[in-house]
Amino acid sequence: MFAKTERATILLVDDVPANLSLLSSILREDYRVQLATSGAKALELVAASLPDLILLDVMMPEMDGYEVCRRLKANPDTCDIPVLFVTARNQTEDEELGLTLGAMDYIHKPISPPIIKARVRNHIALKLQTDALKRLSFIDGLTQVANRRRFDDTLDNELQRAVRQQHALSLLMLDVDYFKLFNDHYGHGLGDQCLAQVAQAMQAEINRPMDLIARYGGEEFVVLLPETDLEDARKVAESLRETVAAMQISHAHSLAAEHITISIGVACNSQSETNSAAELLKLADQALYLAKQSGRNQVKSWHNKNPIPRNV
């Protein structure tokens, strides 16, 4: 169950105000409650603030509950929100249709307050468990930043959004300089500790909720910066480079400095003629390669006017 300070949000959808009032009176003591009197309003509220669960009437004018559910389940952003139909329609085929569309439960009117409370409580608990498992599946166990799977999914989604809304999307590819030498001389235990510290320090520098830092593999990290052009992305990259250098993690065997440093390659979708994930990754990797070839502990960016990455 949610703590009182972080109660779950439930969206109640019914075109009859009296029904909304009754459901709200039953649930508002334990949950944050939102109300919608139409399918269109429900979709609007869901888009603005994702609820944890939806209680949805079937029989509504203009857009019935089945259509609302169909649209919710077709949207990747809302498909995992549990939907419980609450309706006077009690035919087997009606219930079958609702469940086929993806609803988690089908509650018949007239409603029983104890039954509503119990079913909502069970579905909220199940959603909490599912959300926790999903978060774990997207987190790198060592560094506690996003993992490769989360990054790949987010990159695909953000590229689609960038194309749809015609905005810039930038990508940083980072590598801890001479990390193999660090492991060889200090041991893998300290190496793991170093990676975790570097990752958390960079995570603290990423201020916007839409930005994402992920461990890409080994000592390599990526940072996704939606709605960010090349120039601003380079500023973020330089800030990250300075942050890691300022940690002063000793690395006596590095050829770049006496402490841990990072090299960063920067690319932006607006600098390329394509909007594929593979192409953006390739450009960032090329820029990172040049940063390494140029002595490391620096930022390089790829520019479409010159196929050779250029200095910051």
Short mmCIF file of C-alpha atoms in Angstrom, two decimals:
data_model
loop_
_atom_site.label_atom_id
_atom_site.label_comp_id
_atom_site.label_asym_id
_atom_site.label_seq_id
_atom_site.Cartn_x
_atom_site.Cartn_y
_atom_site.Cartn_z
CA MET A 1 0.00 0.00 0.00
CA PHE A 2 1.20 3.54 -0.69
CA ALA A 3 2.30 5.67 2.24
CA LYS A 4 -0.01 8.55 3.05
CA THR A 5 2.54 11.00 1.64
CA GLU A 6 2.68 9.20 -1.72
CA ARG A 7 -0.84 7.92 -2.27
CA ALA A 8 -1.77 6.35 -5.56
CA THR A 9 -3.78 8.38 -8.05
CA ILE A 10 -7.03 6.89 -9.35
CA LEU A 11 -8.94 8.31 -12.30
CA LEU A 12 -12.73 7.85 -12.11
CA VAL A 13 -14.56 8.09 -15.42
CA ASP A 14 -18.38 8.21 -15.63
CA ASP A 15 -20.81 10.52 -17.40
CA VAL A 16 -23.18 10.47 -14.39
CA PRO A 17 -22.00 12.90 -11.66
CA ALA A 18 -23.80 10.94 -8.93
CA ASN A 19 -21.79 7.82 -9.78
CA LEU A 20 -18.54 9.80 -9.65
CA SER A 21 -19.53 11.27 -6.30
CA LEU A 22 -20.24 7.82 -4.86
CA LEU A 23 -16.98 6.29 -6.09
CA SER A 24 -15.02 9.31 -4.92
CA SER A 25 -16.51 9.12 -1.43
CA ILE A 26 -15.47 5.46 -1.20
CA LEU A 27 -11.87 5.93 -2.39
CA ARG A 28 -10.70 9.45 -1.59
CA GLU A 29 -9.68 8.63 1.99
CA ASP A 30 -6.95 6.30 0.73
CA TYR A 31 -6.14 7.64 -2.74
CA ARG A 32 -5.79 10.81 -4.74
CA VAL A 33 -8.86 10.95 -6.96
CA GLN A 34 -9.30 12.55 -10.38
CA LEU A 35 -12.71 12.84 -12.08
CA ALA A 36 -13.71 12.79 -15.74
CA THR A 37 -17.25 12.92 -17.11
CA SER A 38 -16.38 11.85 -20.66
CA GLY A 39 -13.99 9.61 -22.53
CA ALA A 40 -12.30 12.58 -24.19
CA LYS A 41 -11.70 14.27 -20.83
CA ALA A 42 -10.33 11.02 -19.41
CA LEU A 43 -7.76 10.73 -22.21
CA GLU A 44 -6.82 14.38 -21.69
CA LEU A 45 -6.22 13.84 -17.95
CA VAL A 46 -4.23 10.66 -18.56
CA ALA A 47 -1.98 12.44 -21.05
CA ALA A 48 -1.33 15.27 -18.59
CA SER A 49 -0.63 13.12 -15.54
CA LEU A 50 -0.47 9.34 -15.67
CA PRO A 51 -2.76 7.85 -12.99
CA ASP A 52 -1.95 4.59 -11.24
CA LEU A 53 -5.34 3.03 -11.97
CA ILE A 54 -8.52 3.89 -13.90
CA LEU A 55 -12.11 3.02 -12.97
CA LEU A 56 -14.01 3.34 -16.23
CA ASP A 57 -17.72 3.30 -17.04
CA VAL A 58 -18.72 1.58 -20.28
CA MET A 59 -21.87 3.40 -21.35
CA MET A 60 -20.95 7.01 -22.12
CA PRO A 61 -22.01 9.26 -25.02
CA GLU A 62 -19.70 10.11 -27.93
CA MET A 63 -16.86 7.84 -26.76
CA ASP A 64 -17.75 4.77 -24.72
CA GLY A 65 -15.51 3.05 -22.20
CA TYR A 66 -14.47 0.33 -24.63
CA GLU A 67 -13.05 2.92 -27.03
CA VAL A 68 -11.26 4.72 -24.20
CA CYS A 69 -9.69 1.45 -23.11
CA ARG A 70 -8.74 0.59 -26.69
CA ARG A 71 -6.92 3.91 -27.08
CA LEU A 72 -5.16 3.60 -23.74
CA LYS A 73 -3.87 0.13 -24.57
CA ALA A 74 -2.70 1.24 -28.03
CA ASN A 75 -0.51 3.99 -26.55
CA PRO A 76 2.92 2.84 -25.26
CA ASP A 77 2.82 5.57 -22.60
CA THR A 78 -0.51 4.40 -21.12
CA CYS A 79 -0.83 0.72 -22.02
CA ASP A 80 0.37 -0.47 -18.60
CA ILE A 81 -2.15 1.53 -16.55
CA PRO A 82 -4.65 -0.93 -15.02
CA VAL A 83 -8.21 -0.36 -16.22
CA LEU A 84 -11.21 -1.62 -14.22
CA PHE A 85 -14.59 -1.38 -15.89
CA VAL A 86 -17.46 -0.40 -13.56
CA THR A 87 -20.72 -0.85 -15.41
CA ALA A 88 -24.36 -1.89 -15.33
CA ARG A 89 -23.84 -4.04 -18.42
CA ASN A 90 -23.69 -7.57 -17.08
CA GLN A 91 -23.87 -9.74 -20.19
CA THR A 92 -21.09 -12.28 -20.60
CA GLU A 93 -20.14 -10.94 -24.03
CA ASP A 94 -19.79 -7.41 -22.61
CA GLU A 95 -17.42 -8.59 -19.91
CA GLU A 96 -15.49 -10.70 -22.41
CA LEU A 97 -15.05 -7.69 -24.70
CA GLY A 98 -13.78 -5.52 -21.85
CA LEU A 99 -11.23 -8.11 -20.76
CA THR A 100 -10.19 -8.76 -24.35
CA LEU A 101 -9.45 -5.06 -24.78
CA GLY A 102 -7.00 -5.27 -21.88
CA ALA A 103 -9.04 -4.36 -18.79
CA MET A 104 -7.82 -5.98 -15.57
CA ASP A 105 -11.26 -6.37 -14.00
CA TYR A 106 -14.98 -5.93 -14.68
CA ILE A 107 -17.10 -4.73 -11.76
CA HIS A 108 -20.89 -4.79 -12.00
CA LYS A 109 -23.22 -2.06 -10.74
CA PRO A 110 -24.73 -1.49 -8.28
CA ILE A 111 -21.35 -1.30 -6.59
CA SER A 112 -20.46 -2.58 -3.15
CA PRO A 113 -18.04 -0.26 -1.31
CA PRO A 114 -16.11 -3.11 0.38
CA ILE A 115 -15.72 -4.93 -2.96
CA ILE A 116 -14.58 -1.77 -4.76
CA LYS A 117 -12.05 -1.05 -2.02
CA ALA A 118 -10.71 -4.60 -2.02
CA ARG A 119 -10.34 -4.84 -5.79
CA VAL A 120 -8.72 -1.43 -6.08
CA ARG A 121 -6.34 -2.27 -3.24
CA ASN A 122 -5.33 -5.56 -4.89
CA HIS A 123 -4.76 -4.00 -8.31
CA ILE A 124 -2.77 -1.11 -6.86
CA ALA A 125 -0.55 -3.55 -4.93
CA LEU A 126 0.01 -5.57 -8.09
CA LYS A 127 0.90 -2.43 -10.03
CA LEU A 128 3.41 -1.41 -7.36
CA GLN A 129 5.11 -4.79 -7.64
CA THR A 130 5.12 -4.61 -11.43
CA ASP A 131 6.53 -1.08 -11.43
CA ALA A 132 9.27 -2.08 -8.98
CA LEU A 133 10.30 -5.04 -11.14
CA LYS A 134 10.27 -2.85 -14.24
CA ARG A 135 12.51 -0.28 -12.56
CA LEU A 136 14.96 -3.00 -11.56
CA SER A 137 15.02 -4.36 -15.10
CA PHE A 138 16.05 -0.92 -16.39
CA ILE A 139 18.79 -0.18 -13.83
CA ASP A 140 22.46 -1.13 -14.06
CA GLY A 141 23.24 -3.06 -10.89
CA LEU A 142 26.75 -1.66 -10.40
CA THR A 143 26.31 2.03 -11.12
CA GLN A 144 22.57 2.46 -10.37
CA VAL A 145 22.05 4.50 -13.53
CA ALA A 146 19.94 3.29 -16.46
CA ASN A 147 21.12 0.19 -18.29
CA ARG A 148 21.59 -0.50 -21.99
CA ARG A 149 18.04 -1.84 -22.37
CA ARG A 150 16.50 1.31 -20.92
CA PHE A 151 18.72 3.47 -23.10
CA ASP A 152 17.85 1.62 -26.31
CA ASP A 153 14.12 1.90 -25.60
CA THR A 154 14.37 5.58 -24.70
CA LEU A 155 16.53 6.44 -27.71
CA ASP A 156 13.99 4.91 -30.09
CA ASN A 157 11.10 6.75 -28.43
CA GLU A 158 12.90 10.09 -28.30
CA LEU A 159 13.97 9.85 -31.93
CA GLN A 160 10.37 9.28 -32.96
CA ARG A 161 9.29 12.25 -30.84
CA ALA A 162 12.07 14.42 -32.28
CA VAL A 163 10.96 13.65 -35.82
CA ARG A 164 7.29 14.16 -34.97
CA GLN A 165 7.84 17.48 -33.18
CA GLN A 166 10.82 18.56 -35.30
CA HIS A 167 13.22 19.28 -32.47
CA ALA A 168 16.87 18.47 -31.84
CA LEU A 169 18.05 15.36 -30.02
CA SER A 170 21.66 15.11 -28.90
CA LEU A 171 23.69 12.13 -27.74
CA LEU A 172 26.89 12.02 -25.69
CA MET A 173 29.10 8.95 -25.68
CA LEU A 174 31.58 8.88 -22.80
CA ASP A 175 34.51 6.65 -21.95
CA VAL A 176 36.59 6.55 -18.75
CA ASP A 177 40.15 7.13 -19.91
CA TYR A 178 42.67 4.31 -19.53
CA PHE A 179 40.29 2.35 -17.36
CA LYS A 180 41.92 -0.99 -18.19
CA LEU A 181 45.15 0.33 -16.69
CA PHE A 182 43.18 1.41 -13.61
CA ASN A 183 41.79 -2.11 -13.18
CA ASP A 184 45.18 -3.70 -13.82
CA HIS A 185 46.95 -1.66 -11.15
CA TYR A 186 44.25 -1.00 -8.53
CA GLY A 187 42.12 -4.13 -8.90
CA HIS A 188 38.60 -4.75 -10.15
CA GLY A 189 37.05 -3.98 -6.77
CA LEU A 190 38.32 -0.41 -6.82
CA GLY A 191 37.52 -0.31 -10.53
CA ASP A 192 33.87 -1.07 -9.83
CA GLN A 193 33.82 1.51 -7.06
CA CYS A 194 35.33 4.08 -9.42
CA LEU A 195 32.69 3.44 -12.11
CA ALA A 196 29.89 3.76 -9.56
CA GLN A 197 31.27 7.05 -8.23
CA VAL A 198 31.75 8.50 -11.71
CA ALA A 199 28.25 7.44 -12.78
CA GLN A 200 26.60 8.98 -9.73
CA ALA A 201 28.57 12.21 -10.08
CA MET A 202 27.46 12.54 -13.70
CA GLN A 203 23.89 11.62 -12.77
CA ALA A 204 23.85 14.51 -10.30
CA GLU A 205 24.84 16.89 -13.12
CA ILE A 206 21.94 15.82 -15.34
CA ASN A 207 19.24 18.19 -14.14
CA ARG A 208 16.26 17.77 -16.48
CA PRO A 209 13.84 14.86 -15.95
CA MET A 210 13.79 14.18 -19.71
CA ASP A 211 17.57 13.63 -19.88
CA LEU A 212 18.95 10.13 -19.43
CA ILE A 213 22.37 8.80 -18.48
CA ALA A 214 23.00 5.09 -18.96
CA ARG A 215 25.83 2.61 -18.73
CA TYR A 216 26.39 1.46 -22.29
CA GLY A 217 28.90 -1.26 -21.49
CA GLY A 218 32.10 -1.66 -19.46
CA GLU A 219 33.49 1.80 -18.76
CA GLU A 220 31.38 3.44 -21.47
CA PHE A 221 28.35 5.63 -20.75
CA VAL A 222 25.81 7.48 -22.89
CA VAL A 223 23.75 10.58 -22.17
CA LEU A 224 20.57 11.34 -24.10
CA LEU A 225 19.58 15.02 -24.29
CA PRO A 226 16.14 15.62 -25.87
CA GLU A 227 15.31 19.07 -27.21
CA THR A 228 19.00 20.00 -27.08
CA ASP A 229 21.03 21.26 -30.03
CA LEU A 230 24.69 20.53 -30.67
CA GLU A 231 26.02 23.69 -29.05
CA ASP A 232 24.12 23.15 -25.80
CA ALA A 233 24.99 19.45 -25.79
CA ARG A 234 28.67 20.35 -25.98
CA LYS A 235 28.24 22.58 -22.93
CA VAL A 236 26.67 19.68 -21.02
CA ALA A 237 29.52 17.42 -22.13
CA GLU A 238 32.16 19.88 -20.95
CA SER A 239 30.39 20.22 -17.61
CA LEU A 240 30.43 16.43 -17.17
CA ARG A 241 34.11 16.26 -18.10
CA GLU A 242 34.95 18.94 -15.53
CA THR A 243 32.82 17.23 -12.87
CA VAL A 244 34.67 13.92 -13.23
CA ALA A 245 38.08 15.61 -13.29
CA ALA A 246 37.21 17.54 -10.12
CA MET A 247 36.57 14.27 -8.26
CA GLN A 248 40.36 13.75 -8.26
CA ILE A 249 40.14 9.95 -8.18
CA SER A 250 43.80 8.98 -8.27
CA HIS A 251 45.00 7.23 -11.44
CA ALA A 252 48.78 7.28 -11.42
CA HIS A 253 48.96 5.09 -14.52
CA SER A 254 46.79 7.24 -16.78
CA LEU A 255 48.49 8.90 -19.72
CA ALA A 256 45.96 11.76 -19.69
CA ALA A 257 46.25 13.02 -16.09
CA GLU A 258 47.13 11.86 -12.58
CA HIS A 259 43.45 11.26 -11.85
CA ILE A 260 40.40 9.71 -13.52
CA THR A 261 39.21 11.60 -16.60
CA ILE A 262 36.67 10.99 -19.34
CA SER A 263 36.57 11.52 -23.09
CA ILE A 264 33.28 12.49 -24.72
CA GLY A 265 31.89 12.38 -28.24
CA VAL A 266 28.86 14.53 -29.10
CA ALA A 267 26.36 14.13 -31.94
CA CYS A 268 22.98 15.66 -32.76
CA ASN A 269 20.24 14.40 -35.05
CA SER A 270 20.02 17.79 -36.74
CA GLN A 271 23.63 17.39 -37.91
CA SER A 272 22.82 14.24 -39.89
CA GLU A 273 20.58 13.53 -42.86
CA THR A 274 19.06 10.51 -41.11
CA ASN A 275 17.09 10.03 -37.90
CA SER A 276 18.03 6.45 -37.11
CA ALA A 277 19.34 5.33 -33.74
CA ALA A 278 22.20 3.46 -35.40
CA GLU A 279 23.31 6.58 -37.28
CA LEU A 280 23.24 8.81 -34.20
CA LEU A 281 25.22 6.25 -32.21
CA LYS A 282 27.72 5.95 -35.05
CA LEU A 283 28.31 9.70 -35.17
CA ALA A 284 28.75 9.96 -31.39
CA ASP A 285 31.15 7.01 -31.48
CA GLN A 286 33.18 8.66 -34.25
CA ALA A 287 33.44 11.84 -32.20
CA LEU A 288 34.49 9.83 -29.13
CA TYR A 289 37.15 8.06 -31.20
CA LEU A 290 38.64 11.41 -32.22
CA ALA A 291 38.60 12.61 -28.60
CA LYS A 292 40.67 9.57 -27.68
CA GLN A 293 43.00 9.95 -30.65
CA SER A 294 43.55 13.61 -29.74
CA GLY A 295 44.86 12.84 -26.25
CA ARG A 296 41.71 12.07 -24.20
CA ASN A 297 40.22 14.09 -21.33
CA GLN A 298 38.37 16.26 -23.85
CA VAL A 299 35.14 16.71 -25.81
CA LYS A 300 34.78 16.34 -29.57
CA SER A 301 31.66 16.81 -31.65
CA TRP A 302 30.58 15.68 -35.10
CA HIS A 303 29.48 18.36 -37.55
CA ASN A 304 27.71 17.80 -40.86
CA LYS A 305 29.69 20.49 -42.66
CA ASN A 306 32.80 18.49 -42.06
CA PRO A 307 32.73 14.66 -41.82
CA ILE A 308 35.67 14.82 -39.43
CA PRO A 309 34.65 15.58 -35.84
CA ARG A 310 35.85 18.93 -34.61
CA ASN A 311 37.00 20.22 -31.26
CA VAL A 312 34.71 21.91 -28.76
#
